[in-house]
Coordinates of C-alpha atoms in Angstrom, one line a residue:
M3 CA 24.0 -22.4 2.6
S4 CA 22.9 -19.6 5.2
Q5 CA 23.6 -20.2 8.7
S6 CA 22.0 -16.9 10.0
G7 CA 18.8 -18.4 11.4
S8 CA 18.7 -17.2 14.9
K9 CA 15.6 -15.2 14.4
G10 CA 13.8 -17.1 11.5
G11 CA 15.0 -20.7 11.9
L12 CA 17.2 -20.9 8.8
N13 CA 18.9 -24.0 7.7
R14 CA 17.4 -26.3 10.4
H15 CA 16.5 -28.9 7.7
S16 CA 19.7 -28.8 5.8
H17 CA 21.2 -31.7 7.6
V18 CA 18.1 -33.6 8.9
I19 CA 19.3 -36.9 7.1
T20 CA 22.3 -37.1 9.3
D21 CA 20.9 -35.8 12.7
G22 CA 20.2 -39.5 14.0
D23 CA 16.9 -41.5 14.6
N24 CA 15.4 -38.9 16.6
R25 CA 14.6 -36.9 13.4
A26 CA 13.1 -39.9 11.8
P27 CA 9.5 -38.7 12.4
N28 CA 10.2 -35.4 10.8
R29 CA 11.6 -37.0 7.7
A30 CA 8.7 -39.6 7.4
M31 CA 6.2 -36.7 7.3
M32 CA 8.3 -34.8 4.7
R33 CA 8.6 -37.9 2.6
A34 CA 4.7 -37.9 2.6
V35 CA 4.9 -34.8 0.6
G36 CA 7.4 -35.7 -2.0
F37 CA 10.9 -35.6 -0.1
T38 CA 13.4 -38.3 -0.9
D39 CA 16.7 -39.0 0.8
A40 CA 18.4 -36.6 -1.6
D41 CA 16.3 -33.7 -0.8
F42 CA 16.9 -33.4 2.9
G43 CA 20.1 -31.3 2.5
K44 CA 18.4 -28.8 0.2
P45 CA 17.1 -25.5 1.4
I46 CA 13.5 -25.6 2.5
V47 CA 11.7 -22.6 0.8
G48 CA 8.2 -21.3 1.9
V49 CA 6.0 -20.3 -1.0
A50 CA 3.3 -18.0 0.5
N51 CA 0.4 -18.2 -2.0
G52 CA -2.3 -15.6 -1.8
Q53 CA -4.4 -17.3 -4.5
S54 CA -8.0 -16.4 -4.1
N55 CA -11.0 -15.7 -6.6
I56 CA -12.4 -13.1 -3.9
T57 CA -10.8 -10.6 -6.1
P58 CA -9.5 -10.1 -9.6
C59 CA -6.2 -8.9 -8.0
N60 CA -5.5 -12.5 -6.6
D61 CA -7.1 -14.6 -9.2
G62 CA -4.4 -16.3 -11.0
L63 CA -1.7 -16.1 -8.2
G64 CA -1.6 -19.7 -8.0
E65 CA -0.2 -20.2 -11.3
L66 CA 2.7 -17.6 -10.5
A67 CA 3.3 -19.5 -7.2
G68 CA 3.4 -22.8 -9.2
A69 CA 5.9 -21.2 -11.6
A70 CA 8.1 -20.0 -8.8
S71 CA 7.9 -23.3 -7.0
S72 CA 8.9 -25.2 -10.1
A73 CA 12.0 -22.9 -10.6
I74 CA 12.9 -23.1 -6.8
Q75 CA 13.0 -26.8 -7.2
E76 CA 15.1 -26.7 -10.6
A77 CA 17.6 -24.4 -8.8
G78 CA 18.1 -26.8 -5.9
G79 CA 15.6 -26.0 -3.4
M80 CA 12.5 -27.7 -1.9
P81 CA 9.3 -25.5 -2.2
Q82 CA 6.6 -25.9 0.3
M83 CA 3.6 -24.1 -0.6
F84 CA 0.9 -22.7 1.9
G85 CA -2.0 -20.2 1.6
T86 CA -2.6 -16.8 3.0
I87 CA -5.7 -14.6 2.9
T88 CA -6.9 -11.6 1.2
I89 CA -9.6 -9.0 1.5
S90 CA -10.8 -7.0 -1.6
D91 CA -10.7 -3.4 -0.8
G92 CA -12.7 -2.5 -3.9
I93 CA -15.4 -5.1 -3.1
S94 CA -15.5 -4.2 0.6
M95 CA -15.3 -0.5 0.0
G96 CA -18.2 1.5 1.7
T97 CA -19.3 -1.4 3.8
E98 CA -18.7 -2.6 7.3
G99 CA -16.3 -5.3 5.8
M100 CA -13.9 -2.5 4.9
K101 CA -12.9 -2.4 8.5
C102 CA -11.2 -5.9 7.9
S103 CA -9.1 -4.6 5.2
L104 CA -6.1 -3.1 7.2
V105 CA -6.7 -5.8 9.7
S106 CA -5.9 -8.3 7.0
R107 CA -2.4 -6.8 6.6
E108 CA -1.5 -7.9 10.2
V109 CA -3.2 -11.4 9.7
I110 CA -1.1 -11.9 6.6
A111 CA 2.0 -10.9 8.2
D112 CA 1.3 -13.1 11.3
S113 CA 0.3 -16.1 8.9
I114 CA 3.5 -16.1 7.0
E115 CA 5.8 -15.4 9.9
T116 CA 3.9 -18.2 11.8
V117 CA 4.4 -20.8 8.9
C118 CA 8.1 -19.9 8.3
R119 CA 9.0 -20.1 12.0
G120 CA 7.0 -23.0 12.6
Q121 CA 8.3 -25.1 9.7
C122 CA 11.9 -23.6 10.0
M123 CA 11.9 -22.3 6.5
D124 CA 15.4 -21.5 4.9
G125 CA 13.8 -18.8 2.8
V126 CA 10.4 -17.4 1.7
L127 CA 8.8 -16.3 -1.5
A128 CA 5.5 -14.5 -1.3
V129 CA 3.0 -14.0 -4.1
G130 CA 0.4 -11.4 -3.6
G131 CA -1.9 -9.1 -5.5
C132 CA -4.4 -6.8 -3.6
D133 CA -3.3 -3.9 -1.5
K134 CA -2.6 -5.6 2.0
N135 CA -1.0 -8.7 0.5
M136 CA 2.2 -6.7 -0.2
P137 CA 2.8 -4.8 3.1
G138 CA 1.7 -7.9 5.0
A139 CA 4.3 -9.9 3.2
M140 CA 6.9 -7.5 3.6
I141 CA 6.4 -7.1 7.4
S142 CA 6.7 -10.7 7.9
M143 CA 9.9 -10.8 5.9
A144 CA 11.3 -8.2 7.9
R145 CA 10.4 -9.9 11.2
L146 CA 11.8 -13.2 10.0
D147 CA 15.0 -11.9 8.2
I148 CA 15.4 -15.0 6.3
P149 CA 16.3 -14.8 2.6
A150 CA 13.1 -13.5 1.0
I151 CA 11.7 -12.2 -2.4
F152 CA 8.3 -10.7 -3.4
V153 CA 6.4 -11.6 -6.4
Y154 CA 3.6 -9.2 -7.4
G155 CA 0.6 -10.7 -9.1
G156 CA 0.5 -8.0 -11.6
T157 CA -1.9 -5.0 -12.7
I158 CA -5.2 -5.4 -14.6
K159 CA -5.4 -4.0 -18.0
P160 CA -7.7 -0.9 -18.5
G161 CA -11.3 -1.5 -19.4
S162 CA -12.9 0.5 -22.0
Y163 CA -16.3 2.1 -22.6
H164 CA -17.4 4.6 -25.4
G165 CA -13.6 4.8 -26.3
K166 CA -12.5 6.0 -22.7
D167 CA -10.3 3.9 -20.6
L168 CA -11.7 2.8 -17.3
T169 CA -10.4 1.6 -14.0
I170 CA -12.2 0.7 -10.7
V171 CA -12.3 4.2 -9.7
S172 CA -14.3 5.0 -12.9
I173 CA -17.3 3.2 -11.4
F174 CA -17.1 4.9 -8.0
E175 CA -17.2 8.2 -9.7
A176 CA -20.0 7.0 -11.9
V177 CA -22.1 6.3 -8.9
G178 CA -21.8 10.2 -8.0
E179 CA -22.3 11.2 -11.5
Y180 CA -25.6 9.3 -11.8
G181 CA -26.7 10.5 -8.4
A182 CA -26.2 14.0 -9.8
G183 CA -28.1 13.2 -13.1
R184 CA -24.9 13.7 -15.1
I185 CA -25.2 10.2 -16.5
S186 CA -27.9 7.7 -17.6
K187 CA -28.5 4.5 -15.8
E188 CA -27.5 2.7 -19.0
D189 CA -24.0 4.5 -18.9
L190 CA -23.6 3.7 -15.2
H191 CA -24.3 0.1 -16.0
G192 CA -22.0 0.2 -19.1
I193 CA -19.2 1.5 -17.0
E194 CA -19.9 -1.2 -14.3
T195 CA -19.7 -3.9 -16.8
H196 CA -16.4 -2.7 -18.6
A197 CA -14.4 -1.2 -15.7
C198 CA -12.5 -4.5 -14.7
P199 CA -11.9 -6.7 -17.9
G200 CA -9.9 -9.5 -16.4
K201 CA -7.3 -10.5 -13.6
G202 CA -5.1 -8.2 -12.0
A203 CA -4.8 -5.5 -9.4
C204 CA -6.6 -2.0 -9.8
G205 CA -4.9 -0.4 -12.9
G206 CA -4.0 3.3 -11.9
M207 CA -1.3 4.1 -9.5
Y208 CA -3.4 3.1 -6.6
T209 CA -2.3 1.3 -3.6
A210 CA -1.4 -2.1 -5.1
N211 CA 0.6 -0.6 -8.0
T212 CA 2.2 1.9 -5.5
M213 CA 3.3 -0.8 -3.2
S214 CA 4.6 -3.0 -6.1
S215 CA 6.6 0.1 -7.2
A216 CA 7.8 0.9 -3.8
F217 CA 9.1 -2.7 -3.3
E218 CA 10.8 -2.8 -6.6
A219 CA 12.7 0.4 -5.4
L220 CA 13.3 -1.1 -2.1
G221 CA 15.2 -3.8 -3.6
M222 CA 12.7 -6.7 -2.5
S223 CA 11.4 -7.5 -6.1
L224 CA 13.0 -8.0 -9.5
P225 CA 13.5 -5.1 -11.6
Y226 CA 10.5 -4.5 -14.1
S227 CA 8.2 -6.8 -12.3
S228 CA 6.1 -4.3 -10.5
T229 CA 4.4 -2.9 -13.6
M230 CA 3.6 -5.9 -15.5
A231 CA 0.2 -7.0 -16.5
A232 CA -1.2 -10.0 -14.5
E233 CA -2.3 -11.8 -17.7
D234 CA 0.9 -11.5 -19.7
Q235 CA 3.4 -14.2 -20.1
E236 CA 6.1 -12.2 -18.8
K237 CA 4.5 -12.1 -15.4
A238 CA 4.9 -15.8 -14.9
D239 CA 8.4 -15.7 -16.2
S240 CA 9.3 -13.1 -13.7
A241 CA 7.8 -15.3 -10.9
A242 CA 9.9 -18.3 -12.2
A243 CA 13.1 -15.8 -12.1
S244 CA 12.2 -14.8 -8.7
G245 CA 12.2 -18.4 -7.5
A246 CA 15.6 -19.0 -9.0
A247 CA 16.9 -15.7 -7.6
L248 CA 15.7 -16.6 -4.0
I249 CA 18.0 -19.8 -4.1
K250 CA 21.0 -17.5 -4.7
L251 CA 19.9 -15.2 -1.8
I252 CA 19.9 -18.4 0.4
E253 CA 23.3 -19.4 -0.8
S254 CA 24.8 -16.0 -0.2
D255 CA 22.7 -15.4 3.1
L256 CA 21.4 -12.1 1.8
T257 CA 18.5 -11.3 4.2
P258 CA 15.7 -8.7 4.0
R259 CA 17.3 -6.5 6.8
K260 CA 20.6 -6.2 4.7
I261 CA 18.5 -5.0 1.8
M262 CA 15.9 -3.0 3.8
T263 CA 18.1 -0.2 5.1
K264 CA 17.2 3.4 5.8
Q265 CA 18.6 4.3 2.5
A266 CA 16.6 1.8 0.8
F267 CA 13.3 3.0 2.4
E268 CA 14.4 6.5 1.1
N269 CA 14.7 5.0 -2.3
A270 CA 11.1 3.7 -2.1
I271 CA 9.7 7.0 -0.9
S272 CA 11.4 8.8 -3.8
V273 CA 9.9 6.5 -6.1
V274 CA 6.4 6.8 -4.6
M275 CA 6.8 10.5 -4.9
A276 CA 7.8 10.4 -8.6
V277 CA 5.1 8.1 -9.7
G278 CA 2.3 10.0 -7.9
G279 CA 1.6 7.0 -5.5
S280 CA -1.0 6.3 -2.9
T281 CA -1.3 8.0 0.6
N282 CA -1.4 4.3 1.9
A283 CA 2.3 4.0 1.1
V284 CA 3.1 6.2 4.0
L285 CA 1.3 4.0 6.5
H286 CA 2.7 0.8 4.9
L287 CA 6.3 1.9 4.7
L288 CA 6.2 3.0 8.3
A289 CA 5.1 -0.3 9.2
I290 CA 7.5 -2.4 7.4
A291 CA 10.3 0.0 8.6
R292 CA 9.2 -0.7 12.2
A293 CA 9.4 -4.5 11.6
A294 CA 12.6 -4.1 10.1
E295 CA 13.9 -1.9 13.1
V296 CA 14.5 0.9 10.7
D297 CA 13.9 4.4 12.2
L298 CA 11.7 6.0 9.5
T299 CA 9.3 8.8 10.5
L300 CA 6.7 11.1 8.9
E301 CA 9.4 13.8 8.8
D302 CA 11.3 11.5 6.4
F303 CA 8.5 11.6 3.7
E304 CA 8.3 15.4 4.0
R305 CA 12.0 15.8 3.7
I306 CA 12.1 13.6 0.4
R307 CA 9.0 15.1 -1.0
T308 CA 10.4 18.5 -1.1
R309 CA 13.1 17.3 -3.4
V310 CA 11.6 14.8 -5.6
P311 CA 9.2 16.0 -8.3
V312 CA 6.1 14.1 -9.7
T313 CA 7.2 12.9 -13.1
C314 CA 4.6 10.2 -14.1
N315 CA 1.2 11.2 -15.5
L316 CA -0.9 8.4 -13.7
K317 CA -4.3 7.9 -12.4
P318 CA -6.1 9.0 -10.3
S319 CA -4.7 12.6 -10.6
G320 CA -3.2 11.9 -14.2
E321 CA -4.2 10.2 -17.5
Y322 CA -2.5 6.8 -17.7
V323 CA -2.3 3.4 -16.1
A324 CA 0.3 1.1 -15.0
T325 CA 0.6 -0.8 -18.1
D326 CA 1.2 2.5 -20.0
L327 CA 4.2 3.1 -17.6
H328 CA 5.5 -0.4 -18.2
R329 CA 5.3 0.1 -22.0
V330 CA 7.6 3.3 -21.8
G331 CA 10.0 1.8 -19.4
G332 CA 8.6 0.8 -16.2
I333 CA 9.9 1.6 -12.7
P334 CA 13.5 1.1 -13.7
L335 CA 13.1 4.2 -16.3
V336 CA 12.0 6.1 -13.2
M337 CA 14.5 5.0 -11.1
R338 CA 17.4 5.7 -13.4
M339 CA 16.2 9.2 -13.9
L340 CA 16.3 9.7 -10.2
L341 CA 19.6 8.1 -9.8
D342 CA 21.1 10.2 -12.5
K343 CA 20.0 13.4 -10.6
G344 CA 21.5 12.1 -7.2
L345 CA 17.9 11.3 -5.9
L346 CA 18.4 7.7 -5.2
H347 CA 21.1 5.7 -3.3
G348 CA 22.7 3.8 -5.9
D349 CA 24.7 1.6 -3.6
C350 CA 21.8 -0.2 -1.9
I351 CA 22.0 -4.0 -2.4
T352 CA 18.8 -5.7 -3.9
V353 CA 17.4 -9.3 -4.4
T354 CA 19.4 -9.6 -7.6
G355 CA 22.5 -9.6 -5.5
K356 CA 23.4 -6.4 -7.2
T357 CA 23.3 -3.0 -6.3
I358 CA 20.4 -0.3 -7.4
A359 CA 23.0 1.2 -9.8
E360 CA 24.0 -2.1 -11.2
N361 CA 20.5 -3.1 -11.8
L362 CA 19.9 0.3 -13.6
A363 CA 23.1 0.2 -15.7
E364 CA 21.3 -0.8 -18.9
A365 CA 18.0 1.1 -18.0
P366 CA 16.8 4.0 -20.2
A367 CA 18.0 7.3 -18.8
V368 CA 15.5 9.6 -20.4
P369 CA 11.9 9.1 -21.3
P370 CA 11.1 7.9 -24.9
D371 CA 9.8 10.5 -27.3
N372 CA 6.2 10.8 -28.5
Q373 CA 4.7 9.9 -25.0
A374 CA 3.3 11.6 -22.0
V375 CA 3.3 8.8 -19.4
V376 CA 6.7 9.8 -17.9
L377 CA 8.1 13.4 -18.3
P378 CA 11.8 14.4 -17.8
L379 CA 12.6 15.6 -14.4
E380 CA 13.5 19.0 -15.8
S381 CA 9.8 19.5 -16.9
P382 CA 7.8 17.5 -14.4
I383 CA 4.1 17.5 -13.7
Y384 CA 4.8 18.8 -10.2
A385 CA 8.1 20.2 -8.9
Q386 CA 7.7 18.6 -5.6
G387 CA 6.2 15.3 -4.3
H388 CA 2.5 15.1 -4.0
L389 CA 2.2 13.4 -0.4
A390 CA 2.4 16.1 2.2
I391 CA 2.7 15.8 5.7
M392 CA 0.2 18.0 7.5
K393 CA 0.3 19.3 11.1
G394 CA -1.6 21.7 13.1
N395 CA -3.9 21.9 16.1
L396 CA -6.2 19.1 14.4
A397 CA -3.2 16.9 13.9
P398 CA -0.6 17.2 16.4
E399 CA 1.1 13.8 15.3
G400 CA 0.5 14.5 11.7
A401 CA -1.7 13.6 8.8
V402 CA -1.3 12.8 5.1
A403 CA -2.6 14.7 2.3
K404 CA -2.3 14.1 -1.5
I405 CA -1.9 17.5 -3.0
S406 CA -1.6 16.5 -6.7
G407 CA -4.1 17.6 -9.2
L408 CA -5.5 20.5 -7.0
K409 CA -6.9 23.7 -8.6
S410 CA -6.5 25.4 -5.1
A411 CA -3.9 24.4 -2.5
K412 CA -6.0 25.8 0.2
I413 CA -9.5 25.6 1.5
T414 CA -11.1 27.3 4.6
G415 CA -14.6 26.5 5.3
P416 CA -17.2 25.4 7.8
A417 CA -17.0 21.8 9.2
R418 CA -19.5 19.2 8.4
V419 CA -19.0 16.7 10.8
F420 CA -19.8 12.9 10.7
D421 CA -19.2 10.0 13.0
S422 CA -19.1 7.5 10.3
E423 CA -18.5 7.1 6.6
E424 CA -22.1 5.9 6.2
D425 CA -23.6 9.2 7.6
C426 CA -21.3 11.2 5.3
M427 CA -22.3 9.3 2.3
A428 CA -25.9 9.8 3.0
A429 CA -25.3 13.5 3.1
I430 CA -23.4 13.7 -0.1
M431 CA -26.1 11.7 -2.0
G432 CA -28.9 13.7 -0.3
D433 CA -27.3 17.0 -1.7
V434 CA -26.7 18.3 1.9
I435 CA -23.0 19.2 1.1
Q436 CA -22.3 22.7 -0.3
P437 CA -19.3 24.1 -2.1
G438 CA -16.8 25.5 0.4
D439 CA -17.6 22.9 3.2
V440 CA -15.0 20.8 4.9
L441 CA -16.2 17.3 5.7
V442 CA -15.0 15.6 8.7
I443 CA -15.3 11.9 9.0
R444 CA -14.2 10.7 12.4
Y445 CA -14.1 7.5 14.6
E446 CA -12.9 5.8 11.6
G447 CA -9.2 5.3 12.9
P448 CA -7.3 2.3 13.6
K449 CA -9.0 2.0 16.9
G450 CA -12.1 3.9 16.4
G451 CA -13.2 2.1 13.2
P452 CA -11.8 -0.3 14.2
G453 CA -9.7 -0.8 11.2
M454 CA -9.1 2.6 9.4
R455 CA -11.5 2.2 6.5
E456 CA -10.8 3.9 3.3
M457 CA -13.0 6.7 2.2
L458 CA -13.3 6.0 -1.7
S459 CA -17.0 6.0 -1.8
P460 CA -17.7 9.4 -0.4
T461 CA -14.7 11.1 -2.3
S462 CA -15.7 9.6 -5.4
A463 CA -19.4 10.6 -4.9
I464 CA -18.4 14.1 -4.4
I465 CA -16.1 14.2 -7.7
G466 CA -19.0 12.6 -9.4
K467 CA -21.5 15.4 -8.2
G468 CA -19.0 18.0 -9.5
L469 CA -17.7 19.1 -6.1
G470 CA -14.3 17.7 -6.2
D471 CA -12.4 21.0 -6.4
Q472 CA -14.9 22.8 -4.1
V473 CA -14.8 20.8 -0.8
G474 CA -12.2 19.4 1.6
F475 CA -12.1 16.1 3.5
I476 CA -10.5 15.3 6.7
T477 CA -10.6 11.9 8.4
D478 CA -8.8 9.8 10.8
G479 CA -9.6 6.8 8.5
R480 CA -7.7 6.5 5.2
F481 CA -8.1 7.3 1.6
S482 CA -8.0 4.9 -1.4
G483 CA -5.1 5.1 -3.7
G484 CA -7.9 6.1 -6.2
T485 CA -8.9 9.1 -4.4
H486 CA -7.9 12.6 -5.5
G487 CA -9.0 16.1 -4.5
M488 CA -8.4 18.1 -1.2
V489 CA -8.3 15.2 1.1
V490 CA -6.4 14.7 4.3
G491 CA -6.2 11.3 6.1
H492 CA -4.4 9.4 8.7
V493 CA -5.1 12.3 11.2
A494 CA -3.4 11.6 14.4
P495 CA -4.2 11.3 17.4
E496 CA -7.6 9.8 16.1
A497 CA -10.9 10.6 17.7
Q498 CA -11.1 7.3 19.6
V499 CA -8.2 8.2 21.8
G500 CA -9.3 11.8 22.2
G501 CA -7.4 13.5 19.3
P502 CA -8.6 17.0 18.6
I503 CA -10.6 15.8 15.7
A504 CA -13.1 14.5 18.2
L505 CA -13.7 17.9 19.6
V506 CA -14.6 19.6 16.3
R507 CA -18.3 20.7 16.0
D508 CA -20.4 21.5 13.0
G509 CA -19.9 25.1 11.7
D510 CA -16.3 25.4 13.2
T511 CA -13.9 27.0 10.6
I512 CA -11.4 24.6 9.3
T513 CA -8.3 25.4 7.3
L514 CA -6.6 22.9 5.0
D515 CA -3.5 24.6 3.5
A516 CA -1.1 22.3 1.3
E517 CA 1.5 24.8 0.8
Q518 CA 1.9 25.5 4.5
R519 CA 1.2 21.8 5.3
L520 CA -1.4 23.2 7.8
L521 CA -4.5 21.5 9.3
A522 CA -6.2 23.5 11.8
V523 CA -9.5 24.4 13.3
D524 CA -10.2 28.1 14.2
V525 CA -11.0 27.3 17.8
D526 CA -8.9 28.6 20.6
D527 CA -6.9 26.2 23.1
A528 CA -9.2 27.1 26.0
E529 CA -12.4 26.3 24.1
L530 CA -10.8 23.0 23.0
E531 CA -9.9 22.2 26.5
R532 CA -13.5 23.1 27.7
R533 CA -14.9 20.6 25.0
R534 CA -12.3 17.9 26.0
S535 CA -13.5 18.1 29.6
Q536 CA -17.0 17.2 28.3
W537 CA -15.9 14.4 25.9
S538 CA -15.6 10.7 26.7
A539 CA -14.4 8.0 24.4
P540 CA -17.3 5.8 22.8
P541 CA -17.3 2.1 23.4
I542 CA -15.1 0.1 20.9
K543 CA -17.5 -1.0 18.3
Y544 CA -16.6 -4.7 18.6
A545 CA -16.5 -6.6 22.0
S546 CA -14.7 -9.9 20.7
G547 CA -13.0 -11.4 17.6
V548 CA -10.4 -10.2 15.4
L549 CA -11.5 -6.5 15.2
A550 CA -11.7 -6.3 19.0
K551 CA -8.3 -7.7 19.2
Y552 CA -7.0 -5.3 16.6
A553 CA -8.5 -2.2 18.5
K554 CA -6.8 -3.2 21.7
L555 CA -3.2 -3.6 20.1
V556 CA -3.0 -1.2 17.2
S557 CA -0.8 1.9 17.3
S558 CA -1.2 5.3 15.9
A559 CA -1.5 5.9 12.3
S560 CA 1.6 8.2 12.6
E561 CA 3.5 5.0 13.6
G562 CA 2.1 2.9 10.7
A563 CA -1.0 1.4 12.6
V564 CA 1.0 -1.7 13.6
T565 CA 0.0 -4.3 16.1
G566 CA 3.5 -5.6 17.2

């Protein structure tokens, strides 16, 4: 059994039965929850359960946590289950509540770390579904550095209306289509009622499925687990297998920081690029690396982007969903293809106790015939990755753009400046926005929001109104994994701390150039400095509570928007 618990409190219960009478009170309380004399020498395993019917992403996680707990007990461990929170991005999108979404990542991380430290856990298994469950759990695992494994709750199956597959993004875009008179109210209601047919996280390669894929590539989840449907039996079977695997990790003292190396993060980034994943992966992987004390920067994403092609034809910019990817071979297919081309580090160790190369030995090396979900690396959808790091006088620290599915890689146009998402949404629905405009949504960053809201509602409305290829978006907030189009988020420094985005005025000419990775405003340095001398930071929007605390502690998006 592991003895490496200086950080996380490993193995403090393993000999409690022989530690003398002073430990009797501890034992008495543990007996009340089912421990017997024979159990006190077993590893104590925390099961962080994100069960919630707040969102379909987390509805059903309790069953997976139960399956994992049973397997832990059968393998010789003592599971102790505890709850952690979730915020539904899809439900809170476009509201003030969305400010709590990224904040919840920190709350989840803090809650899992607090319980595992406080109860001296020997290991931890986390079960999560919605977007922030995953990075929150992984941040805590990196901090604790006790044997750990992540169980993804699974993806939702696609909905269907009039023979067309639907995802949650379908309804966001339908709002814009209805506003533009392109669909009827009956069709809007039909799409709404059919978009989410059951349990599971949003079905495209949006943030949840992006992070589950990244964690499988990182080595922190079991192979094939990241694209399983939430409602299929194999998901529960995989959760049970994860519980058994965790006991082996405890026995061998294989901890997260031994798995989450710089090379492992590079593997995760490579897979995110290959599958066409969410811009949020940049923010979350930076934050997890920081917790693991791994030197990962925006430049690493750009370096890897230039050599890894997009090979998966997945929504939002493609045609298919995660269950389609699972059907043709899942993430192991993608990883094997990358490995055979020298685009993965095959010697990285994983939670199976085996290396990436060993895990992939039996995985298919080429995509199956007669399908268009995964294309060969020799004929990819895009020759280079889709998540570009933009810089320029509007983003000296950097910004993140999703450049897949663009008819044009460059737009230059007049700024239309909004100091909140709501103001921008009103302008879009009021038909104020014209082709060629560049929308600037600011004071939505980590501090300025506070909370760095996602801008899925305005971007989807623009697409619904038929302007998706004709306008640009920049923001110091975030974009949903479901967003596509000429969008640039995570602009840093943010407006609240005096970043150049705070100095832009209506009518300024802005250039977004994906090929040159340039984000610039056509205003000279002297004029920007003159504007800066007249600028002062607005008050933080919350004076107390969790959002005020977050605004006080949070770092720049270029560093992962972390609080510790």
